[in-house]
Tab-separated table of C-alpha atoms and ligand atoms in Angstrom:
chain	number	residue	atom	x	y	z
Q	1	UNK	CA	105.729	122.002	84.580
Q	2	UNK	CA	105.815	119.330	82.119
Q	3	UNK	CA	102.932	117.096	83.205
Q	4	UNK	CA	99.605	118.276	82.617
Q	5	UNK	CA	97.446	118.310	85.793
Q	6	UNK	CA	93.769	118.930	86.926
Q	7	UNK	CA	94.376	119.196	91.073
Q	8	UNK	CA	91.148	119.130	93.219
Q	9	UNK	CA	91.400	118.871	96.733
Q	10	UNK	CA	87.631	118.565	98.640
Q	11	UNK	CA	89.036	118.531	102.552
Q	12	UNK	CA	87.995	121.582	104.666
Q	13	UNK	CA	90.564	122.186	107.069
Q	14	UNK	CA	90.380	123.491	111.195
Q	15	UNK	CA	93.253	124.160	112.143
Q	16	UNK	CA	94.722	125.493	115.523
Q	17	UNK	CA	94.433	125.208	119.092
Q	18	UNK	CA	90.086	126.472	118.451
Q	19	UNK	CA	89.734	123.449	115.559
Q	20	UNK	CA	87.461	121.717	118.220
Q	21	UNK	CA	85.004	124.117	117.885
Q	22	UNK	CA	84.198	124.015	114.544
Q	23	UNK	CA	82.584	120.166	115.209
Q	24	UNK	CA	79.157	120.682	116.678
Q	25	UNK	CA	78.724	122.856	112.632
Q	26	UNK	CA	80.407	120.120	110.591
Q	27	UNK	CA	78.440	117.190	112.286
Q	28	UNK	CA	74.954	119.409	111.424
Q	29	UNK	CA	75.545	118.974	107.928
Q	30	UNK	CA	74.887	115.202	108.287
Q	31	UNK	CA	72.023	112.817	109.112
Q	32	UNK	CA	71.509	111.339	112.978
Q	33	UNK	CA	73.939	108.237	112.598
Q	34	UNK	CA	77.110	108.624	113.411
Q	35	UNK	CA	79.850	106.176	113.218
Q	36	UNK	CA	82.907	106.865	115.698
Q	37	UNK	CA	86.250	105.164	114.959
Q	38	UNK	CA	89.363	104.986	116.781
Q	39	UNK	CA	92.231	102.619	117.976
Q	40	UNK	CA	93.017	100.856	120.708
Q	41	UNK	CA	92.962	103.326	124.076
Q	42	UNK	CA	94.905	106.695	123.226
Q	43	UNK	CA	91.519	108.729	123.534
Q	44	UNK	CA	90.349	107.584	126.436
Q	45	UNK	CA	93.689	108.461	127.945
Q	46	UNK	CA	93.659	111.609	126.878
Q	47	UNK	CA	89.738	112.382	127.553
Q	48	UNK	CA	89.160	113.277	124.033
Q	49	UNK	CA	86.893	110.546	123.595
Q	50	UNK	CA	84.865	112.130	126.498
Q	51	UNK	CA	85.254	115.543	124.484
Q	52	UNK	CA	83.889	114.036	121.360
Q	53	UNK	CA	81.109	112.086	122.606
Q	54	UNK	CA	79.531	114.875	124.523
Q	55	UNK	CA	79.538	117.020	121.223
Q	56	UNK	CA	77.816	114.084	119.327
Q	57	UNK	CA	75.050	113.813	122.023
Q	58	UNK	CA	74.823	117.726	122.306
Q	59	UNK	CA	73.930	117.476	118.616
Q	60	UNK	CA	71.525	114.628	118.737
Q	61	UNK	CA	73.400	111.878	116.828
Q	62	UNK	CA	72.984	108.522	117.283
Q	63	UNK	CA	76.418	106.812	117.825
Q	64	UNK	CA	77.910	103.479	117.668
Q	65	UNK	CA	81.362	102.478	117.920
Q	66	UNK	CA	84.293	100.470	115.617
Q	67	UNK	CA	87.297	100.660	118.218
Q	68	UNK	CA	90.528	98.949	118.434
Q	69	UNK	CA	91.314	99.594	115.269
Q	70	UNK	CA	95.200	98.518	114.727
Q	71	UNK	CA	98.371	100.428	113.773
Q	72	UNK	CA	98.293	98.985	110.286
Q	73	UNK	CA	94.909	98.167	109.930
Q	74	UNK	CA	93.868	95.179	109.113
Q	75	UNK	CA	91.336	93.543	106.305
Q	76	UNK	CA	89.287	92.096	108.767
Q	77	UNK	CA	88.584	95.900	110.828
Q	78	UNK	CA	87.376	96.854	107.374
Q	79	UNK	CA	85.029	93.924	107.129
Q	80	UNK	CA	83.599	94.149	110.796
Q	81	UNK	CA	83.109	98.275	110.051
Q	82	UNK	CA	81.247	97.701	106.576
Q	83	UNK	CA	78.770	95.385	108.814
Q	84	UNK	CA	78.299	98.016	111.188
Q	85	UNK	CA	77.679	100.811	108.827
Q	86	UNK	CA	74.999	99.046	107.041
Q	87	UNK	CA	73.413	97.300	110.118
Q	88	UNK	CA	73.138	100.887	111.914
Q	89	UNK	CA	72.508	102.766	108.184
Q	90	UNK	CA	75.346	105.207	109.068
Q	91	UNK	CA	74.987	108.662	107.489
Q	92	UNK	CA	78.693	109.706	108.523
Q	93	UNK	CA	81.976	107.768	109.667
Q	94	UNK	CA	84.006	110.081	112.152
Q	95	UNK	CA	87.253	108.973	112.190
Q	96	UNK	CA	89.584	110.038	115.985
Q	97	UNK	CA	92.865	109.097	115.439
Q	98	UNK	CA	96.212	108.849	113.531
Q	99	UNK	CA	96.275	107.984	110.040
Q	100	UNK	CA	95.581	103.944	110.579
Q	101	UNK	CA	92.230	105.126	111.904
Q	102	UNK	CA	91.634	107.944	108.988
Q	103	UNK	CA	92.899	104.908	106.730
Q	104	UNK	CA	90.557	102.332	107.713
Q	105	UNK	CA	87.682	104.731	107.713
Q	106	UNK	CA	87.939	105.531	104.392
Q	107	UNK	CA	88.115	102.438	103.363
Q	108	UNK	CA	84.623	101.474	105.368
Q	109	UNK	CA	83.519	103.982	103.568
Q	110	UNK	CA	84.148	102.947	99.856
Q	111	UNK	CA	83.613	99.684	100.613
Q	112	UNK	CA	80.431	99.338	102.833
Q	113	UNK	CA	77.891	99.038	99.820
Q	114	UNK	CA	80.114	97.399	97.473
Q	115	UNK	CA	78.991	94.194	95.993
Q	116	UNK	CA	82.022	92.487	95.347
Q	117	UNK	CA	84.735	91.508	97.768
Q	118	UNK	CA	86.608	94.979	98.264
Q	119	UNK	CA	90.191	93.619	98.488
Q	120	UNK	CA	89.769	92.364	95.293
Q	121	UNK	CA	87.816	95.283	94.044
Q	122	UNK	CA	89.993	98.014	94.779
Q	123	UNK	CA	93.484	96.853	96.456
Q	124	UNK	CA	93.898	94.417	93.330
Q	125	UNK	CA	91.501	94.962	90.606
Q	126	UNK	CA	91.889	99.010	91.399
Q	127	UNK	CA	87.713	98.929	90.203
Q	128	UNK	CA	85.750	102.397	90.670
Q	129	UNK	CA	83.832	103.141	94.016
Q	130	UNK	CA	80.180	102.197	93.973
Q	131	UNK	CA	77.587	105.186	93.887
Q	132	UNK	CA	77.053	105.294	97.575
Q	133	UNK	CA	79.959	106.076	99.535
Q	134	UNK	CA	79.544	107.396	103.251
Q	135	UNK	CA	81.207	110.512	103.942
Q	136	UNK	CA	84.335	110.779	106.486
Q	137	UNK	CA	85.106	113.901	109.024
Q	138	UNK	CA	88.363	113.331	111.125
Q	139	UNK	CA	89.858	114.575	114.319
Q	140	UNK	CA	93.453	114.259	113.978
Q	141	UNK	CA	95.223	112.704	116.960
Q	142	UNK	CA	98.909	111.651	115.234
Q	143	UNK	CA	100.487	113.356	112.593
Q	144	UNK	CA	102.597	112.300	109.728
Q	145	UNK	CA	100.270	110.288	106.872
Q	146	UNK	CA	98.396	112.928	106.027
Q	147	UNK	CA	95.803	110.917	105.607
Q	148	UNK	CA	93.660	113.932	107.150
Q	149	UNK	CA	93.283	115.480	103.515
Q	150	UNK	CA	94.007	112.680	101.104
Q	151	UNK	CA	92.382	109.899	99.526
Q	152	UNK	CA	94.418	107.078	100.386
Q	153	UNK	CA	94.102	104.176	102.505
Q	154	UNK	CA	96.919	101.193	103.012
Q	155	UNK	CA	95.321	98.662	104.440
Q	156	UNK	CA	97.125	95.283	105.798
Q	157	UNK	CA	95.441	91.967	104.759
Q	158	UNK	CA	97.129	89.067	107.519
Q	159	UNK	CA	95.712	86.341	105.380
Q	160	UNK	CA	97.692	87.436	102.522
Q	161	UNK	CA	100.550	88.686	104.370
Q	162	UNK	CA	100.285	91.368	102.039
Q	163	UNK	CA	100.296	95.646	103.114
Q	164	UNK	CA	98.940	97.661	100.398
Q	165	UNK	CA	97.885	100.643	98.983
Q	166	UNK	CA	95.113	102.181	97.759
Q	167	UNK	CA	94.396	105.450	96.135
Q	168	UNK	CA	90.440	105.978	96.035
Q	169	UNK	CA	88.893	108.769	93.870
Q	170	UNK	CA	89.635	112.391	95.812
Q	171	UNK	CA	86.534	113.825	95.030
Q	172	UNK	CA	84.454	110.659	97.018
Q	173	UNK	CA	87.173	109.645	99.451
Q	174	UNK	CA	88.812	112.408	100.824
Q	175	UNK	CA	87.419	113.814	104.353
Q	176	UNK	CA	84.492	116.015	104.210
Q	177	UNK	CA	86.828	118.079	107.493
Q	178	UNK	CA	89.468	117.329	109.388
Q	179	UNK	CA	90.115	119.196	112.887
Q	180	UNK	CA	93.654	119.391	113.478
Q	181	UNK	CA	94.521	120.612	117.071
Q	182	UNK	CA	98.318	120.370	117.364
Q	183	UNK	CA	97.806	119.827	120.983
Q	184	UNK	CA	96.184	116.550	120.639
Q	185	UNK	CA	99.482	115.113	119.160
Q	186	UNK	CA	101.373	116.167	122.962
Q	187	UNK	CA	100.582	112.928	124.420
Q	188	UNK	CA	102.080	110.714	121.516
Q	189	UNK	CA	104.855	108.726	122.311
Q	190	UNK	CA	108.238	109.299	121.228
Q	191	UNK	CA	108.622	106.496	119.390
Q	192	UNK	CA	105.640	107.586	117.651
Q	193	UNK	CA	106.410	110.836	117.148
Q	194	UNK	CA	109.617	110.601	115.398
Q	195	UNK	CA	108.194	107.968	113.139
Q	196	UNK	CA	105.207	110.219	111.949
Q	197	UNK	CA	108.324	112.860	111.296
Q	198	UNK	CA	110.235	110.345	109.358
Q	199	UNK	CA	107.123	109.587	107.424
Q	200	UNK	CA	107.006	112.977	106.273
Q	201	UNK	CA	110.442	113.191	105.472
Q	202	UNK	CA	110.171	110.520	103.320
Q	203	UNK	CA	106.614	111.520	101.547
Q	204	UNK	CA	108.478	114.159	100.710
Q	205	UNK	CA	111.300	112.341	99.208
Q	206	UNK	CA	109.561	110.106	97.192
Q	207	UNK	CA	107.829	113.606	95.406
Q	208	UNK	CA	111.528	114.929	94.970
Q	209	UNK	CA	113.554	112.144	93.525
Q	210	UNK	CA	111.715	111.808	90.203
Q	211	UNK	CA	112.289	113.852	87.052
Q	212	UNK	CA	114.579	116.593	85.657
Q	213	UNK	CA	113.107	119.443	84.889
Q	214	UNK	CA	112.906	122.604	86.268
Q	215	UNK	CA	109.489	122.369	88.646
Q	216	UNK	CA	107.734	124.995	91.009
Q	217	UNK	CA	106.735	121.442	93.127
Q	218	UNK	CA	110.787	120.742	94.103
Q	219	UNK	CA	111.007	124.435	95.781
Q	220	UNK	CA	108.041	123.588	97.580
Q	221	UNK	CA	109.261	120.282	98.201
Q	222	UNK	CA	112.146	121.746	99.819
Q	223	UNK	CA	110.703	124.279	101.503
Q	224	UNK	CA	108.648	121.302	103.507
Q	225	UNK	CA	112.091	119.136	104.134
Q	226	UNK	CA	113.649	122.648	105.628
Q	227	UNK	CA	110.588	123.454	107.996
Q	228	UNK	CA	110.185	120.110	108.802
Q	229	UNK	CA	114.374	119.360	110.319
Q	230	UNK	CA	113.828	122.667	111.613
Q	231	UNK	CA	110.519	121.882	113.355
Q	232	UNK	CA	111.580	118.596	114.557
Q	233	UNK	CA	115.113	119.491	116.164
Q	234	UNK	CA	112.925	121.961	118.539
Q	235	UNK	CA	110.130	119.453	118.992
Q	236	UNK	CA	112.779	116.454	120.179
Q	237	UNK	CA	114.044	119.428	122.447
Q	238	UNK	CA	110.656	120.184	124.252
Q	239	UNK	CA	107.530	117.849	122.801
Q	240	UNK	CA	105.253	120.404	123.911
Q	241	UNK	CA	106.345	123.585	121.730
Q	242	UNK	CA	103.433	124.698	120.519
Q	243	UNK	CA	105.427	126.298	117.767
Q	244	UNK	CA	107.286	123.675	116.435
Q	245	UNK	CA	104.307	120.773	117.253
Q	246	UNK	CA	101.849	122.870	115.008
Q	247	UNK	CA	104.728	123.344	112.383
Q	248	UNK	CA	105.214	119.866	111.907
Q	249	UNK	CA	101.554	118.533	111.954
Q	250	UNK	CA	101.180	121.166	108.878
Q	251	UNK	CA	104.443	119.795	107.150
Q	252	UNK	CA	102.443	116.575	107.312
Q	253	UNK	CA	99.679	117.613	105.858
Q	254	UNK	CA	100.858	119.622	103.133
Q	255	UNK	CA	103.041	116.762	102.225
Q	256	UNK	CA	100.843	114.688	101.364
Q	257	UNK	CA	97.526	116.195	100.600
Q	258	UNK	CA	98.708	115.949	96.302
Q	259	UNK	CA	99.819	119.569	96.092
Q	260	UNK	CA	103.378	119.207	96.663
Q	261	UNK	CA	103.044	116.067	93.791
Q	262	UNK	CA	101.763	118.076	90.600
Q	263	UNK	CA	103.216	117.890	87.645
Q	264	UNK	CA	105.928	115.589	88.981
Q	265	UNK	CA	107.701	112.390	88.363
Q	266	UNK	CA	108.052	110.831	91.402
Q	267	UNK	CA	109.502	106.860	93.047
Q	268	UNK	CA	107.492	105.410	95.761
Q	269	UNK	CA	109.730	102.362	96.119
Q	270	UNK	CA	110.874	102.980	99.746
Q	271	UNK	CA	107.200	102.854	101.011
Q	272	UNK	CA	106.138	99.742	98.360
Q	273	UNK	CA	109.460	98.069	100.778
Q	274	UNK	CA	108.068	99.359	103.850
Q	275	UNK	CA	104.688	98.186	103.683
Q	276	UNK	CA	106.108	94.536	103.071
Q	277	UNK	CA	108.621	94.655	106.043
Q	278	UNK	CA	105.573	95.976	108.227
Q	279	UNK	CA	103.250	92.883	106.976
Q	280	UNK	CA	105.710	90.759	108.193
Q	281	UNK	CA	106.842	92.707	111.493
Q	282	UNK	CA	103.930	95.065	112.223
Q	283	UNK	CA	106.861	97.913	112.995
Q	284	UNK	CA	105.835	101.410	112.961
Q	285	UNK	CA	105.308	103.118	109.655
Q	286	UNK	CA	107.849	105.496	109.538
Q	287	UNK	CA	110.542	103.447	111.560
Q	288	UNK	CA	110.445	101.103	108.532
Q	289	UNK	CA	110.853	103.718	105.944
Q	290	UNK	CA	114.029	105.670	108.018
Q	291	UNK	CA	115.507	101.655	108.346
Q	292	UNK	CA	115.404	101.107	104.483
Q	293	UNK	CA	115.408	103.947	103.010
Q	294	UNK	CA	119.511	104.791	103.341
Q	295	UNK	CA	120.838	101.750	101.514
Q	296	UNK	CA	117.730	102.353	99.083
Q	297	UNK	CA	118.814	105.523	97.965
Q	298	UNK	CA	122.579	104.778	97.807
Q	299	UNK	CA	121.525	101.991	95.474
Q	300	UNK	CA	119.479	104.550	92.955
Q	301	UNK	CA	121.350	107.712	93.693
Q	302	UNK	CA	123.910	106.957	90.304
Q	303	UNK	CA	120.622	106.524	88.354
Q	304	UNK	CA	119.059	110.012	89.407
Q	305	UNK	CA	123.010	112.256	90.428
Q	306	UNK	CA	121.577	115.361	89.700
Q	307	UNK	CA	118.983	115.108	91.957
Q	308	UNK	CA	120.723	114.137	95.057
Q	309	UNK	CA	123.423	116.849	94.255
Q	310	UNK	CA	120.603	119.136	94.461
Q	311	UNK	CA	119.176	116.834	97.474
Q	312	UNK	CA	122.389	117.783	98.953
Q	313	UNK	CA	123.240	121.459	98.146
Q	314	UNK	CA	119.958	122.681	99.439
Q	315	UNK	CA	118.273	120.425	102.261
Q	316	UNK	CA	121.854	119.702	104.088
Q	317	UNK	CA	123.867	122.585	102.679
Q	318	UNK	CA	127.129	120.242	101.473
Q	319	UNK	CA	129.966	122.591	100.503
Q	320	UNK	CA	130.668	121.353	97.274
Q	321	UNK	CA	133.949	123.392	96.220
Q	322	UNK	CA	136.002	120.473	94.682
Q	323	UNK	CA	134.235	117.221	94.771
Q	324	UNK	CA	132.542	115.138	92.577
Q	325	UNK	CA	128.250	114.782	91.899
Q	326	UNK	CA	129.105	111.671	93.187
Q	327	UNK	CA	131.011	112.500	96.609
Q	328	UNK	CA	128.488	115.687	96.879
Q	329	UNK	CA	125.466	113.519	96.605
Q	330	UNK	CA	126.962	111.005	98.739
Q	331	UNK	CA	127.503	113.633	101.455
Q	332	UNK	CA	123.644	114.380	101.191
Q	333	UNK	CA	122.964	111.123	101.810
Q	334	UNK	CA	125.160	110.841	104.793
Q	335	UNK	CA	123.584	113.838	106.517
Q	336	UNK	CA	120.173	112.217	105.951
Q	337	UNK	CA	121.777	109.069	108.282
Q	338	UNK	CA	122.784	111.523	110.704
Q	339	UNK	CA	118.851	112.851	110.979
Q	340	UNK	CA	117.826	109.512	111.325
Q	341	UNK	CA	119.809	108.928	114.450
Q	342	UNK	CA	118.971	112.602	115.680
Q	343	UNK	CA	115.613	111.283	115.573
Q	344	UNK	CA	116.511	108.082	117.745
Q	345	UNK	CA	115.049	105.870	115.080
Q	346	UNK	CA	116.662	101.904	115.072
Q	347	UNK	CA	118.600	101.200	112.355
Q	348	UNK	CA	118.323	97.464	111.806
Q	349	UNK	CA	115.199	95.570	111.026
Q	350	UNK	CA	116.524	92.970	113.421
Q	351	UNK	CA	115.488	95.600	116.096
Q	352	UNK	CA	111.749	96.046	114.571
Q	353	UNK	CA	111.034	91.807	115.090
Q	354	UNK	CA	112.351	90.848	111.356
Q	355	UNK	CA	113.792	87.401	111.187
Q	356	UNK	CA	116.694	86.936	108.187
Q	357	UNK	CA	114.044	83.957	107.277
Q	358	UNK	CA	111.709	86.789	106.348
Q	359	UNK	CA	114.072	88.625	104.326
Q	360	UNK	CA	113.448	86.492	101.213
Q	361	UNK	CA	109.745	86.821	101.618
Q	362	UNK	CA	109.635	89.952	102.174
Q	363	UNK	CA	111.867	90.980	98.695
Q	364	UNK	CA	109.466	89.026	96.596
Q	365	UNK	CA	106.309	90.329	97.635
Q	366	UNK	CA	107.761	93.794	97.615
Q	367	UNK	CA	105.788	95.796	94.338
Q	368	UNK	CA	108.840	96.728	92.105
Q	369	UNK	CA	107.737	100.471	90.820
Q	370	UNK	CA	110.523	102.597	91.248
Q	371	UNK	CA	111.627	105.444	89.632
Q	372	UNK	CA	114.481	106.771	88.542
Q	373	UNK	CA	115.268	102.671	88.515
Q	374	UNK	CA	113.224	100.180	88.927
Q	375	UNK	CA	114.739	97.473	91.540
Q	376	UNK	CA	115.043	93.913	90.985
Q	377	UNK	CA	113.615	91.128	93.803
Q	378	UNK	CA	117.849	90.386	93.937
Q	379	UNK	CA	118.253	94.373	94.562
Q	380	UNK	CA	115.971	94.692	97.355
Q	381	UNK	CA	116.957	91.873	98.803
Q	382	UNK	CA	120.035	93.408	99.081
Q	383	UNK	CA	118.944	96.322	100.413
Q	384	UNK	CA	117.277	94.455	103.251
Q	385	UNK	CA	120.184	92.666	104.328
Q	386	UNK	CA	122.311	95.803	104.215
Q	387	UNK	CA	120.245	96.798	107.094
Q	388	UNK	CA	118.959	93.803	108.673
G	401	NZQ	O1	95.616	102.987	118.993
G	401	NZQ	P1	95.838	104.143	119.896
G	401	NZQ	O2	95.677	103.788	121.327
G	401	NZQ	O3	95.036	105.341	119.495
G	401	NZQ	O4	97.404	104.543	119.783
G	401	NZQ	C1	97.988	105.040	118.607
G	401	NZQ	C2	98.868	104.006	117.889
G	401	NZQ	O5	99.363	103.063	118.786
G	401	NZQ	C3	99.004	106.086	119.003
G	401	NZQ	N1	98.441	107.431	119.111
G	401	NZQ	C4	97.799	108.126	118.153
G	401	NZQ	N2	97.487	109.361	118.624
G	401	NZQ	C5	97.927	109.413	119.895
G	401	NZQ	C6	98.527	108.195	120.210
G	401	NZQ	N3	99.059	107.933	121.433
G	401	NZQ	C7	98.994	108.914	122.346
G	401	NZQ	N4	98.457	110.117	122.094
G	401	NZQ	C8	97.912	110.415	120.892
G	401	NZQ	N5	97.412	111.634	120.661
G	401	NZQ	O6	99.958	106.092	117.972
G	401	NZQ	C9	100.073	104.797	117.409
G	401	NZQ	C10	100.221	104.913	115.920
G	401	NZQ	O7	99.042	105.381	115.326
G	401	NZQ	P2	98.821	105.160	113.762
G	401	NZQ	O8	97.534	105.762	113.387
G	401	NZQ	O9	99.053	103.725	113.427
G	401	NZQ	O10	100.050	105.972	113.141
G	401	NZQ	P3	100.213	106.709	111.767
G	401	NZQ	O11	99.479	107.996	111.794
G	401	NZQ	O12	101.657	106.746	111.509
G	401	NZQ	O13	99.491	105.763	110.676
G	401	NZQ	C11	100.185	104.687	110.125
G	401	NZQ	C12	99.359	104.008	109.034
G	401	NZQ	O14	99.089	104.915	107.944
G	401	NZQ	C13	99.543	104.339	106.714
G	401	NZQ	C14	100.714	103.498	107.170
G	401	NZQ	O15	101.125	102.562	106.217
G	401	NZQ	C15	100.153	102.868	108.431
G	401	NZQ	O16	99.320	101.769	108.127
G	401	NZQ	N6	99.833	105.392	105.710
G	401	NZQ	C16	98.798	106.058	105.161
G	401	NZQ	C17	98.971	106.975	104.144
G	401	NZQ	C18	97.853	107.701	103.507
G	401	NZQ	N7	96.617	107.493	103.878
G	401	NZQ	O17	98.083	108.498	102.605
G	401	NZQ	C19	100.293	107.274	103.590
G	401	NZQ	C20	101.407	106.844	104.468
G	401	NZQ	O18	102.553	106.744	103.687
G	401	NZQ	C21	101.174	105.554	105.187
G	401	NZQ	O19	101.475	104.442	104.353
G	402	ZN	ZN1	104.212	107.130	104.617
């Protein structure tokens, strides 16, 4: 453990097929207004919006409503809920949905009583969180960001054409609760499904492939990546195991909620090239991340060998008896392709709406933070068109 580390993490978590019943206690703890949040219909559909509301009224809250909220949110849904929270004085923002919902909540709720525009305050100028800051409670309706018990919030900004990231403070940011009922995730698409399981995947890749030493937070790290294949072979067999559902919505959580990431070195470049091919093409999250991230890590794998001989040995089990780090690590690689079409994921960004006119655009706007290497604009344009 050769990073030093102070790890806080405020969330309170319900977990299990009861979570729901923990709300009515959670919203006491707050005053009357209540802001409700969620996307476009998926709630309705599914009657938890029914659920939910009669639980606010049963408590007495006061409720008005920010829906439609995007996959990917956008700027302007940020804007629009910072109006409403000051206009109706909310005293809590609850958040029903998958992690664009959770996202753009949280960021409503740094940015409501800031004085300043907040994309420049915080997505560019990174500039602390002004003293008032309305608390967030979610109900968790997708899994895979783990937004649920982090701080984060990637926003899109369509003026700019630009997706980014933002890490607020975890003490301020971070949801108050979050119910997590893994039955709520049943009625989510396939599509969906499989690209909230590639987003884990690759949350916890981005923790793994950084650094050499010898750190409790790889064994964990692969500990996740095993339950996780495991858990998502039986889900693709029967969506609505129970068992396997529930194991993957806490991979999700757990990979991402900063435990997993202590004291480690870590490369978030297959996200920063993500978030640019979905300003452009708006594709699911984690459908993006499966499509680049195999000709992004054969490009870094020689910088980092070790690693992905590790990678290799223990997530995908490669014999290695005579052959090279190189054809071992390779191997690992290869298996990871293979999960990525168990999954049913596209491969090509030509099949997620990119154009090879955006390919250009997209490389240059990409941030360039890498790890074990840092990629040029002429690198990740090549990764693009590897897999365009
Ligand atoms: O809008 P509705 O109708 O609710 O439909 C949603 C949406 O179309 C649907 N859905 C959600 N729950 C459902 C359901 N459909 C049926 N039944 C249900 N129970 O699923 C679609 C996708 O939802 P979304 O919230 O967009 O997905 P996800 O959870 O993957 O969130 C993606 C966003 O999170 C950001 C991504 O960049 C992207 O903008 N991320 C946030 C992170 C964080 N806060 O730490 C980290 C991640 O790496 C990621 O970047
Ligand atoms: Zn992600």
């Amino acid at each position: 453990m050769n990073i030093d580390f102070t790890f806080q993490n405020p969330t309170r978590i319900h977990f299990g097929r009861t979570a729901m019943n923990h709300l009515a206690d959670e919203l006491a703890l707050y005053g009357k207004n209540v802001m409700l949040v969620y996307g476009k219909n998926s709630i309705k559909k599914t009657g938890l919006y029914d659920t939910v509301m009669e639980t606010l009224k049963q408590c007495g809250k006061s409720v008005c409503e920010l829906a439609g909220i995007n996959s990917n949110p956008r700027y302007t849904q940020v804007l629009e809920g910072c109006r409403l929270v000051r206009e109706h004085n909310v005293d809590l923002i609850l958040a029903v949905g998958g992690g664009s919902v959770i996202d753009c909540s949280k960021a409503i709720a740094c940015s409501a009583y800031c004085d300043d525009d907040p994309w420049e305050h915080f997505w560019i100028k990174n500039l602390p969180v002004p003293s008032k800051v309305v608390p967030v409670g979610t109900i968790l309706t997708m899994t895979g960001t783990a937004s649920e018990m982090n701080s984060g919030s990637v926003i899109t900004n369509e003026a700019l054409r630009k997706k980014e990231g933002h890490i607020f403070p975890m003490e301020v940011a971070s949801p108050r609760f979050s119910i997590l009922n893994p039955e709520f995730t049943y009625s989510v698409p396939k599509t969906q499904m499989v690209s909230g399981i590639f987003d884990i995947f690759s949350h916890l890749m981005e923790q793994y492939f950084g650094g050499d030493d010898d750190c409790v937070s790889d064994y964990l790290l692969e500990g996740d990546m095993l339950a996780l294949i495991s858990a998502s072979r039986q889900a693709l067999l029967n969506p609505h195991y129970y068992e396997a559902r529930s194991n993957i919505m806490w991979c999700a959580t757990m990979g991402l909620n900063k435990i997993l990431a202590v004291s480690k070195k870590q490369d978030w470049e297959v996200h920063q090239i993500e978030h640019q091919v979905g300003a452009y093409c708006d594709c699911p999250h984690g459908i993006g991340l499966a499509i680049v991230s195999i000709p992004y890590y054969r490009l870094i794998m020689p910088y980092g060998l070790h690693r992905f001989v590790r990678f290799a040995k223990n997530i995908w089990h490669v014999d290695p008896a005579g052959k090279s780090d190189l054809q071992i690590a390779t191997e690992g690689i290869d298996c990871l392709s293979r999960f990525i079409d168990e999954l049913g994921i596209p491969r090509r960004l030509r099949d997620v709406g990119c154009t090879e006119q955006m390919l250009p655009l997209i490389a240059a706007s990409v941030n360039k933070i890498g790890g074990y290497h840092v990629p040029t604009t002429e690198e990740v344009l090549s990764i693009l068109k590897a897999c365009y």
